[in-house]
Coordinates of C-alpha atoms and ligand atoms in Angstrom, one line a residue:
X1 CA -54.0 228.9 0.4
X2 CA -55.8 229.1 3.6
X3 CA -52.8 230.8 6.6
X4 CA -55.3 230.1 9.6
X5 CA -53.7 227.2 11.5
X6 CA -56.7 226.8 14.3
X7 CA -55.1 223.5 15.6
X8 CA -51.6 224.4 15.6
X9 CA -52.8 227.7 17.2
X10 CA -55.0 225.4 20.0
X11 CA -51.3 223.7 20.5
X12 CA -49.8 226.9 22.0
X13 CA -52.5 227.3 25.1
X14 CA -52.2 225.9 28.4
X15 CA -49.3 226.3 30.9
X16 CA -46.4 224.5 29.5
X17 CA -43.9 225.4 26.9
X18 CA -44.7 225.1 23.5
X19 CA -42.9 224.2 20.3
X20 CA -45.7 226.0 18.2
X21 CA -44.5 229.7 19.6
X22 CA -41.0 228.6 19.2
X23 CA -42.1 227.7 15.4
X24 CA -43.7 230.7 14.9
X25 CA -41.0 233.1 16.5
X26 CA -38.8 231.3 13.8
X27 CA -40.8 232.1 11.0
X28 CA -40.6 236.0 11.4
X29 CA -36.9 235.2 10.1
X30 CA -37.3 231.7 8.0
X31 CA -39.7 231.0 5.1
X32 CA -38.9 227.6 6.0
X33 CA -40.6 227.4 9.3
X34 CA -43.7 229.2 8.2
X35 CA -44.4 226.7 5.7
X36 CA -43.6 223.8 8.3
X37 CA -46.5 225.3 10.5
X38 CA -48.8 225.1 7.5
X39 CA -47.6 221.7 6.5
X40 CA -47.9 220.1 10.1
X41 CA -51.5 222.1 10.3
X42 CA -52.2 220.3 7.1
X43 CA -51.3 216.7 8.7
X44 CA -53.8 217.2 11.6
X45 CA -56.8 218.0 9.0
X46 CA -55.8 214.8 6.8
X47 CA -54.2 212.3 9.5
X48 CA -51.4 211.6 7.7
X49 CA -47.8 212.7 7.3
X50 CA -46.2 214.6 4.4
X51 CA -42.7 213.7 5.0
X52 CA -41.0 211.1 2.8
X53 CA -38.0 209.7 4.6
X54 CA -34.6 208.9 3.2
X55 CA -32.9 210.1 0.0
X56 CA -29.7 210.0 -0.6
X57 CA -27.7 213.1 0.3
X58 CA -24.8 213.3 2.4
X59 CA -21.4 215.6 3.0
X60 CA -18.0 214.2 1.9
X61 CA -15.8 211.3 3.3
X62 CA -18.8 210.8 5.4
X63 CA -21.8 208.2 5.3
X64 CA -23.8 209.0 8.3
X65 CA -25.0 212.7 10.3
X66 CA -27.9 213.6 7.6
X67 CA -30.8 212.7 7.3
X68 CA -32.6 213.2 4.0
X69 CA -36.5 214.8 4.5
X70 CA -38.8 215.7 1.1
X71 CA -42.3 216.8 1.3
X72 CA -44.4 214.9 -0.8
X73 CA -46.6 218.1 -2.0
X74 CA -43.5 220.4 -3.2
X75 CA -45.7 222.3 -5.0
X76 CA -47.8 223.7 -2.4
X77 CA -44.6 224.3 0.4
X78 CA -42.1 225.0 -1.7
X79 CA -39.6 226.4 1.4
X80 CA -39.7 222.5 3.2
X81 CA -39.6 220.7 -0.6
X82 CA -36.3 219.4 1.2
X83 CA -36.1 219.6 5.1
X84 CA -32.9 217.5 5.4
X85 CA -31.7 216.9 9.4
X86 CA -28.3 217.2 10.7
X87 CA -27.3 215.6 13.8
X88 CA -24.5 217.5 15.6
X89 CA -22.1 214.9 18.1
X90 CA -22.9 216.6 21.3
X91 CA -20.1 216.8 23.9
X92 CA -20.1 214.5 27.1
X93 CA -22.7 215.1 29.4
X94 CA -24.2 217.9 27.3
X95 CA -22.4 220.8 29.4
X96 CA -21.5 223.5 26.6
X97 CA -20.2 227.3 26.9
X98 CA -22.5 229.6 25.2
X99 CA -20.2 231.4 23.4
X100 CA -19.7 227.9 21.4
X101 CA -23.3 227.2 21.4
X102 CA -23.9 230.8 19.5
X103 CA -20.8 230.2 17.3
X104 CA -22.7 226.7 16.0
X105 CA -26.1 228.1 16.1
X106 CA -25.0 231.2 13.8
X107 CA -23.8 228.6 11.1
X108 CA -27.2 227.1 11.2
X109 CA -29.2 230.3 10.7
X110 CA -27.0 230.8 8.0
X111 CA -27.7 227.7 6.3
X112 CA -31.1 226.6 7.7
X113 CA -34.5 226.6 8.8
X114 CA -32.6 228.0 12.3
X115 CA -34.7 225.2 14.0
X116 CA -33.0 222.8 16.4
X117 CA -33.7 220.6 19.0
X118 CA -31.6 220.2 21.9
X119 CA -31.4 216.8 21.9
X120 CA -32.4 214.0 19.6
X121 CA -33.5 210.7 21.5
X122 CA -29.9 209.8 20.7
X123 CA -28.3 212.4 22.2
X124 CA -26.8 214.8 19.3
X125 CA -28.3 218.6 18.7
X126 CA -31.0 218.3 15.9
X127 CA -30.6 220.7 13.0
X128 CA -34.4 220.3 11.4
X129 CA -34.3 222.1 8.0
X130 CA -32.1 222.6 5.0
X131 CA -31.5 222.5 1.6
X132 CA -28.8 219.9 -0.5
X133 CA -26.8 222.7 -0.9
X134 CA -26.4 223.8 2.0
X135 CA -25.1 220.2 3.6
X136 CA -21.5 220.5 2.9
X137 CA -21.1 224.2 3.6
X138 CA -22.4 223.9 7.6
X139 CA -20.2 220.8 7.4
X140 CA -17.1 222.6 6.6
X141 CA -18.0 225.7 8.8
X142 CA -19.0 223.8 12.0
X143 CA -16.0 221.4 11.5
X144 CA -14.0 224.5 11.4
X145 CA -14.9 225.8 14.9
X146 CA -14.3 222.4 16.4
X147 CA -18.1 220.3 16.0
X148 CA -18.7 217.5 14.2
X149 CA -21.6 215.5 12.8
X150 CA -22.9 212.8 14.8
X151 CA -24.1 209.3 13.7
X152 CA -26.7 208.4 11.5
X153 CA -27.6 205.2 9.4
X154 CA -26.1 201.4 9.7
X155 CA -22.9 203.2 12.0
X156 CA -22.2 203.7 15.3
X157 CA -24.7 206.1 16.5
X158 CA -23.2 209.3 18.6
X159 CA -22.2 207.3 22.0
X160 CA -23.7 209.4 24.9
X161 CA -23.8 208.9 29.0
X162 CA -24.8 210.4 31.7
X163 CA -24.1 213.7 33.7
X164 CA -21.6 211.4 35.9
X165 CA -19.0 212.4 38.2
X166 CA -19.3 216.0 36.9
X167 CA -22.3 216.8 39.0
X168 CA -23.8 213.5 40.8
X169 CA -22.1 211.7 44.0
X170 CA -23.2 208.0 42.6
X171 CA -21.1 208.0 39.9
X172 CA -19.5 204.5 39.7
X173 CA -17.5 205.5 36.4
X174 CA -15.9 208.6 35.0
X175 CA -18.9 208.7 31.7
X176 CA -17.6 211.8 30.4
X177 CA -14.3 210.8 29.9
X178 CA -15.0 206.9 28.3
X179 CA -18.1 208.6 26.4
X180 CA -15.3 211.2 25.1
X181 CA -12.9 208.0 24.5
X182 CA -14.7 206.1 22.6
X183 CA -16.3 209.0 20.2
X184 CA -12.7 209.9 19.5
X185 CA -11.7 205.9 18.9
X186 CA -14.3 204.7 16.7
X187 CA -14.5 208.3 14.6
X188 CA -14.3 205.9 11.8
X189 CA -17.5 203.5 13.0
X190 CA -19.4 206.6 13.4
X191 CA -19.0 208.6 10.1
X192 CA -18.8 205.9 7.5
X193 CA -21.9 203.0 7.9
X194 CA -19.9 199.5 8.4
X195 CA -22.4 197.6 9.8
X196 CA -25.7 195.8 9.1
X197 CA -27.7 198.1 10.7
X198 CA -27.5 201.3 13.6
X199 CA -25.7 200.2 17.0
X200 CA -25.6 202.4 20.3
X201 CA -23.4 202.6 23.3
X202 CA -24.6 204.4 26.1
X203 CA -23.1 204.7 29.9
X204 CA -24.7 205.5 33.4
X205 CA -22.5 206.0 36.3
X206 CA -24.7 204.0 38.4
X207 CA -27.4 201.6 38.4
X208 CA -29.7 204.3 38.2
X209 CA -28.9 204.2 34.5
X210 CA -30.4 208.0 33.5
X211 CA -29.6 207.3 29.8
X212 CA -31.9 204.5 30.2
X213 CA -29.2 202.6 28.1
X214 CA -30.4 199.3 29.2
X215 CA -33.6 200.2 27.8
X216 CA -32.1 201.8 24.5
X217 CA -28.3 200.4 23.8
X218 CA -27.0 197.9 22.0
X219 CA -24.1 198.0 24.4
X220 CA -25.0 199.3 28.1
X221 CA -22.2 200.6 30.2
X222 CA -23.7 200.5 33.9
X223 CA -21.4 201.7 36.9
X224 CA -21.4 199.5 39.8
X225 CA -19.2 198.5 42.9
X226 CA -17.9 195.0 43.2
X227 CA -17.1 195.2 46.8
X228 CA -20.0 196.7 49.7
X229 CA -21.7 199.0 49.9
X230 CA -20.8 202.0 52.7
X231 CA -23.0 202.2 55.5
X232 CA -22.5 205.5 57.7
X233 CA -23.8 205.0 61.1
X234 CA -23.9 208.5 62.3
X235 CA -25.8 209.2 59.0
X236 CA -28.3 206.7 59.7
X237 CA -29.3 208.0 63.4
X238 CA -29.7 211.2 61.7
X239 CA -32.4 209.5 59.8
X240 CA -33.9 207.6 62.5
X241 CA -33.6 210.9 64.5
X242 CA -35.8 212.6 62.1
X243 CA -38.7 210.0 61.9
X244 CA -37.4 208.2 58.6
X245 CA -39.0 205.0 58.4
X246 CA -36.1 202.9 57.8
X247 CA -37.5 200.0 58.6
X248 CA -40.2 200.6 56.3
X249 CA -38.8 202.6 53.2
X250 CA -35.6 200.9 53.2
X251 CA -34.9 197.3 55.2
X252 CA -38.3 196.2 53.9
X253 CA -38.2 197.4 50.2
X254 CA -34.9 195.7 49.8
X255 CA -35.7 193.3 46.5
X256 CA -33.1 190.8 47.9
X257 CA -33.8 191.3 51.7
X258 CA -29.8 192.0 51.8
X259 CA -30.4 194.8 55.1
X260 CA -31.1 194.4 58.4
X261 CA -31.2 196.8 62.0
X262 CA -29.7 195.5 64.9
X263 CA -30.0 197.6 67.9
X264 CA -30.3 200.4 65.7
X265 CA -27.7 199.8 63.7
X266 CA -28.4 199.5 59.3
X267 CA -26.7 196.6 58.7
X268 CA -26.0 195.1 54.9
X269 CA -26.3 191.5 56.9
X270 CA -26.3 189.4 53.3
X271 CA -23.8 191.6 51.2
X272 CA -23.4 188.6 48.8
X273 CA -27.2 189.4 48.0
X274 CA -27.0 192.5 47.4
X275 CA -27.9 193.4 43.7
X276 CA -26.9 197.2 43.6
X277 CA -30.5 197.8 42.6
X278 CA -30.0 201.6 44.3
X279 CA -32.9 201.8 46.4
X280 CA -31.6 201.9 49.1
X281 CA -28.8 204.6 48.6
X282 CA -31.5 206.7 46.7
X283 CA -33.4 206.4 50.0
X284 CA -30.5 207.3 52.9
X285 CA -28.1 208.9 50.4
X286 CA -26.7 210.6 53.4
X287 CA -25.9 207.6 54.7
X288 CA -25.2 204.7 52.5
X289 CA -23.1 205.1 49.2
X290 CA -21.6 202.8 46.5
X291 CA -18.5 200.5 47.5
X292 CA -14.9 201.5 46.6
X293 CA -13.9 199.0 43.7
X294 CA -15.6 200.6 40.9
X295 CA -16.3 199.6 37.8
X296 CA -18.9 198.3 35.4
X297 CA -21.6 195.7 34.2
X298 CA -21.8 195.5 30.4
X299 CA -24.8 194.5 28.6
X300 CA -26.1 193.9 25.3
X301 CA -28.9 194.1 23.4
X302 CA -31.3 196.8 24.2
X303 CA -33.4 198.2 21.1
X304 CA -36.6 199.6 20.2
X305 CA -39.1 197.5 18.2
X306 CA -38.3 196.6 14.5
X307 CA -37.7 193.6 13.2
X308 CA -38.6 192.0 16.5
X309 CA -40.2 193.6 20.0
X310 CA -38.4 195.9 22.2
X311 CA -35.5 194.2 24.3
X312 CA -34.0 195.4 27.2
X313 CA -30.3 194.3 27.3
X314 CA -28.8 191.2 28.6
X315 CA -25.8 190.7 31.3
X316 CA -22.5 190.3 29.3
X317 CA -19.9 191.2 31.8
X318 CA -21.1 191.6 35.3
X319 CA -17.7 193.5 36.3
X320 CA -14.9 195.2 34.3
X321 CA -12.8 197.7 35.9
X322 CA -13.4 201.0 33.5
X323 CA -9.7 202.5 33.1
X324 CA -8.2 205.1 30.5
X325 CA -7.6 203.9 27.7
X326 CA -10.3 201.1 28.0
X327 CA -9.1 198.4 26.2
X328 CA -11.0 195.6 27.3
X329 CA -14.2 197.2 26.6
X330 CA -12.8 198.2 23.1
X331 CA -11.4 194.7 22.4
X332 CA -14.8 193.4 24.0
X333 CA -16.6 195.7 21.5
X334 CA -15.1 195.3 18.0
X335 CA -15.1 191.0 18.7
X336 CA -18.6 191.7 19.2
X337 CA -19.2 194.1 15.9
X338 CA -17.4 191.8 14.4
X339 CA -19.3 188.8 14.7
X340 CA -22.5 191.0 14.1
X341 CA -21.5 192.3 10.9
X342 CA -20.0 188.7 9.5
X343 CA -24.0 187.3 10.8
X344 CA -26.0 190.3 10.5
X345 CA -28.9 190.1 8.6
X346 CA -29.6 193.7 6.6
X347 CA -31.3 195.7 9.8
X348 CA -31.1 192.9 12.3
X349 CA -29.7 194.3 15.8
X350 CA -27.1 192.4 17.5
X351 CA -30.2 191.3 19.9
X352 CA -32.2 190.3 16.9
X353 CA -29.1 188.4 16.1
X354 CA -28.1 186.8 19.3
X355 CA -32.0 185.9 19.0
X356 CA -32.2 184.0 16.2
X357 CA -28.7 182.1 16.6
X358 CA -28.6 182.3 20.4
X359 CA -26.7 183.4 23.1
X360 CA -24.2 180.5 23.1
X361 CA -23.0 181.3 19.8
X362 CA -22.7 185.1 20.7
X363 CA -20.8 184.5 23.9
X364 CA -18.4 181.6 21.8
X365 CA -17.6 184.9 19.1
X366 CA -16.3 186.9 22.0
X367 CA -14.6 184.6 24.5
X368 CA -17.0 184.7 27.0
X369 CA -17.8 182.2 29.4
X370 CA -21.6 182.2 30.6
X371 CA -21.9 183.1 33.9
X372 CA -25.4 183.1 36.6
X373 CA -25.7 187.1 36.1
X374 CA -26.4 186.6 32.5
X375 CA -30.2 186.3 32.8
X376 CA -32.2 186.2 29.6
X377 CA -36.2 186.1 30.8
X378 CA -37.9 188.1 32.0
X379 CA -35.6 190.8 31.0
X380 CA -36.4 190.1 27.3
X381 CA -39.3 192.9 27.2
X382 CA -39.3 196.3 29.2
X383 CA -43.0 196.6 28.7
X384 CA -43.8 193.7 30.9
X385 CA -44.4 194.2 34.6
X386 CA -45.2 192.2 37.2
X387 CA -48.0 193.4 39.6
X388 CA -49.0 192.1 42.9
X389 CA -52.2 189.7 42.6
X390 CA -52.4 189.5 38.9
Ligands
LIG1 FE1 -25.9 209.9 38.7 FE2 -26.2 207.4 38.3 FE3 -27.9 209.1 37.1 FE4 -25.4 208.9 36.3 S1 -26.9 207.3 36.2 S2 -26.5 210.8 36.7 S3 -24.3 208.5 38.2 S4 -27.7 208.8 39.3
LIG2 FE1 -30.8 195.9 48.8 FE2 -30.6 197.3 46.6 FE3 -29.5 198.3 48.8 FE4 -28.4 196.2 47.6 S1 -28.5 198.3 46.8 S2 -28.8 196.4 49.8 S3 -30.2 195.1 46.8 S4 -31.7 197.9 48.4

């Protein structure tokens, strides 16, 4: 067989960092990878995948953190004939210690292709590249050092949030320490695949929303404020001082026209307008900051296309106060899993659900009453936009 991989080779030029030189530093040690660059070369000359998804394999007591891979040409790579994928629960906020990081990526060059991808769209460390064998044996050694798998399948995938209060001022809600909760409370939901199809939880300290869970979550966690926001005076003559236009960048970009300078004071004039869209902290975040009673808007219903489009999530809760040990969101949670897995269709999302039966059922199952902030259109598709004279 032909080694030249011209297009795989065109893949490592140019300025930015490339997975090809990463593949090939890998396969001075793993037969593995060195097939994989052949195989993927392969798939550019023919157009077409050789992966075959699914399979069942799996580690004990567990139902979810592998993926099953097969190539459909064994015969020719014989070292990816199974490329199985382990997802590995990352910890909150992805800060890790390098000795730990060693300690887990020594098990996996051990036991596999010693590729990994820091992070999956989900969140977890990707192991890409091992045998059946080897599945329960980097089970049992990284569970002995203190990882875990993450989720995979019709569970609870591996909740994640952002950064938070760890390294960023807006932070509404401690996301670390709920992301860290909730892992730890639904252990069960995550390894061992309850439901009618995946689920997500994701949480952002702020509007901001850098997980983009409202994009991606079934349930999105959003820190907010419930009272003002905080205007600093002082800190907005310092902007003024320095030429910022904020009049321009700020007052007039305001989505709800909620700010207004008097005598050159920044003044939130219609606070009851005020959506906590961000802009204008983002803008003056010397200046202006989140209000004091924190807490957070839940939402639900955010997924990728499958059975239906892509859905951005909907307004469940505008506020809930988000306090160790968090048992309104929990109780809010398993009514709602609940009511989703007695309905579910087989791979229907709880939006896909709340679809087809409607949002007044949904909101009946958990005790909700509907309230103005639960908006349905136009927040139904994130690939929508609205432009100016269109
Ligand atoms: Fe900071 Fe908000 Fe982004 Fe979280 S979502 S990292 S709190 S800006
Ligand atoms: Fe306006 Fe957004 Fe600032 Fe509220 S947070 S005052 S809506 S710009």
């Amino acid at each position: 067989m032909d080694d030249k991989t011209p297009m795989m080779d065109e893949l490592e030029k140019g300025p930015w960092p490339s997975y090809v030189k990463e593949l090939k530093k890998a396969a001075k040690k793993s037969d593995a990878a060195k097939d994989l660059i052949k195989v993927q070369e392969r798939s550019f000359e023919e157009k077409m995948t050789m992966w075959k998804h699914g399979g069942i394999v799996g580690v004990a007591g567990y139902g979810g953190g592998v993926i099953g891979r097969y190539i459909s040409r064994p015969e020719e790579f014989p070292n990816v004939q199974a490329f199985h994928t382990l997802r590995i629960n990352h910890p909150s906020g992805w800060f890790y210690k390098t000795d730990r990081l060693r300690e887990l990526l020594d098990v996996w060059e051990k036991h596999g292709s010693g590729l990994c991808n820091f992070h999956g769209s989900t969140g977890d460390i990707i192991f890409l590249g091992t045998t059946s064998e080897h599945l329960q044996p980097i089970h049992d050694e990284i569970t002995a050092i203190g990882w875990d798998l993450g989720g995979s399948g019709s569970d609870l995938r591996t909740p994640t949030g952002c950064v938070g209060p760890a390294r960023c001022e807006y932070a509404c809600i401690d996301t670390l320490d709920f992301i860290y909760n909730i892992t730890m409370e639904f252990q069960n939901e995550l390894h061992r695949p309850p439901f009618p199809y995946k689920t997500k939880i994701k949480a952002s300290g702020c509007p901001n929303d850098c997980v983009a869970a409202i994009a991606r979550a079934d349930f999105s966690i959003i820190g907010t404020w419930h009272d003002n926001l905080r205007i600093d005076q002082d800190g907005v003559k310092e902007y003024l001082d320095s030429g910022f236009d904020v009049q321009g960048l700020v007052v007039n970009k305001c989505p709800t026209n909620a700010l207004e300078m008097v005598n050159g004071k920044l003044e939130l004039a219609w606070p009851e307008d005020c959506v906590r869209c961000m802009h204008c902290i983002n803008m003056m975040s010397k200046a202006i900051r989140p209000g004091v009673d924190k807490g957070a808007t839940i939402l639900v219903g955010a997924k990728a296309p499958v059975i239906h489009g892509a859905c951005l999530s909907s307004v469940i809760i505008p506020f809930m106060k988000m306090e160790p040990p968090y048992t309104e969101f929990k109780e809010l949670w398993l009514k709602a899993m609940d009511w989703w897995d007695e309905n579910g269709r087989t791979r229907e999302r709880i939006s896909e659900l709340i679809d087809r039966v409607g949002m007044r059922m949904f909101l009946r199952a958990i005790d909700v009453e509907p309230v103005p902030q639960m908006v349905y259109r136009p927040r139904a598709n994130p690939y929508v936009f609205f432009d100016k004279g269109v």
